[in-house]
RNA sequence: GCCUCCAUGGUCAAGCGGUUAAGACGUCGCCCUCUCAAGGCGAAAUCAGGGGUUCGAUUCCCCUUGGAGGUGCCA
């Protein structure tokens, strides 16, 4: 069969790309790639009021960052363009008039104000508002004359008052509704532009889209679109309605509530590959135990049968784990290149061995934006509580800490080679001579020079990074403080 | 209100009439260890409720409940 798979991602340029949209784009892209088909970008900008400046560029940028390359689109061209709906403005009306000729649509002269009033009145009485087909009964000749005379009008779909409308979804199966629950929706607005309801049908047909993958919010209006296809005598594409990505059980992810967009995540220090991997598995299962996928692997593995029918909650904790896994596996130089800017926010590269620090940090990094807080103590001794000296397992308390510092301080003061190896040998020898246990000395020393309960390395590594003068100074300060507190 | 859809642990989820109901994140415990991570081992935790159908329901049907979406000259 020469049935070519052609999918489309059709966002509105209303701002940043939120994660639900990104996932829809990803699945749509994967469906095309898996089947050797074409992935098309179409911009749906028929609502001039909601359009955001630069919105189209944001779409391009997000898709590029995500690696979802499209075969046809506004900026790459293609055989069925233009790919921006506002640039297709003039081609919709003739199709609408064709429907009028066929009796499947009709011009309507009711003003927005009139309709709002009638709708409000109906709602006040607790009734369901539906357009009453008032203008359907205007004789065709009269309607044409009024249009020709320049009167404002819209074109409405003429939905049958009886019978059923239905369509088949690859995930949800047969979806059917009674026509009398459907409204005569506007197809062409007073400004001459089509509504989504109409444009999606025309464009999907003209662009020869084979599989329509879109958000769940269109599931209940899809039967209505099938009426349009039938009126035109066009073959319908196959549908897959995708579930939303949730913040919790009842709320979608939303920028307004402070939830991050895809680009926000990248700015925070998440890796593109990790986000893609995580998003792919949020609402889709490969049916195997495999959990790590590159984009290329997803292109092979994707199967719509694994798509979920219920919404998925976006779990930032699991994303962190995925991101950590990707970070830990990075070649060190790549890791260092990513980490360096974050470290330099709080550390002077001339003063610290950032490379060595990064080696210690890699297995401890889940998200790059955690780094500054993890290392800021190196630049400046933080305030800390002497209770940190007390550690049951290490068998230490302030008393022991003081003794430990007395063991370590002279050794460190006398050390000329401030390498980790020299530090290690000198300290271990002194500890052995003192009769104390390693932990009893090293724990307090580490607390004394870092002020932190946990650090990216042990006492020796931290002392090395901090440097001799500062390490000695911090130990002396700690000794003075402990002496004062214990007396 | 009406219409459509959905429903397995805290979260992502496998399952598609017979299973000890996978796996992952997280949580907890143990090991390793100069802290924390990383790594290794182990544990707890799920079929929303009620009716059917069936020899047998997580699985099929109905109802209830809960949730989502739609009900715009927004997409």
GROMACS .gro file of C-alpha atoms (C1' of nucleotides) in nm, chain B residues 30-64:
model
   35
  517C      C1'    1   2.145  -0.330   5.529
  518C      C1'    2   2.647  -0.335   5.291
  519C      C1'    3   3.047  -0.025   5.121
  520U      C1'    4   3.267   0.425   5.332
  521C      C1'    5   3.676   1.002   5.646
  522U      C1'    6   3.051   1.295   5.537
  523C      C1'    7   2.701   1.303   5.135
  524A      C1'    8   2.640   1.089   4.682
  525A      C1'    9   2.743   0.685   4.344
  526G      C1'   10   2.737   0.144   4.362
  527G      C1'   11   2.547  -0.349   4.569
  528C      C1'   12   2.154  -0.620   4.836
  529G      C1'   13   1.672  -0.635   5.048
  530A      C1'   14   1.170  -0.460   5.221
  531A      C1'   15   0.701  -0.218   5.254
  532A      C1'   16   0.328  -0.032   4.914
  533U      C1'   17  -0.166  -0.098   4.393
  534C      C1'   18  -0.632  -0.356   4.098
  535A      C1'   19  -1.195   0.307   4.369
  536G      C1'   20  -1.697   0.073   4.539
  537G      C1'   21  -2.127  -0.232   4.414
  538G      C1'   22  -2.377  -0.549   4.092
  539G      C1'   23  -2.367  -0.888   3.694
  540U      C1'   24  -2.141  -1.250   3.279
  541U      C1'   25  -1.821  -1.680   3.360
  542C      C1'   26  -1.601  -2.289   3.631
  543G      C1'   27  -1.291  -1.847   3.717
  544A      C1'   28  -1.250  -1.159   3.701
  545U      C1'   29  -0.746  -0.650   3.763
  546U      C1'   30  -0.903  -0.802   3.272
  547C      C1'   31  -1.582  -0.824   2.966
  548C      C1'   32  -2.089  -0.552   3.073
  549C      C1'   33  -2.391  -0.212   3.391
  550C      C1'   34  -2.442   0.134   3.795
  551U      C1'   35  -2.215   0.448   4.164
   0.00000   0.00000   0.00000
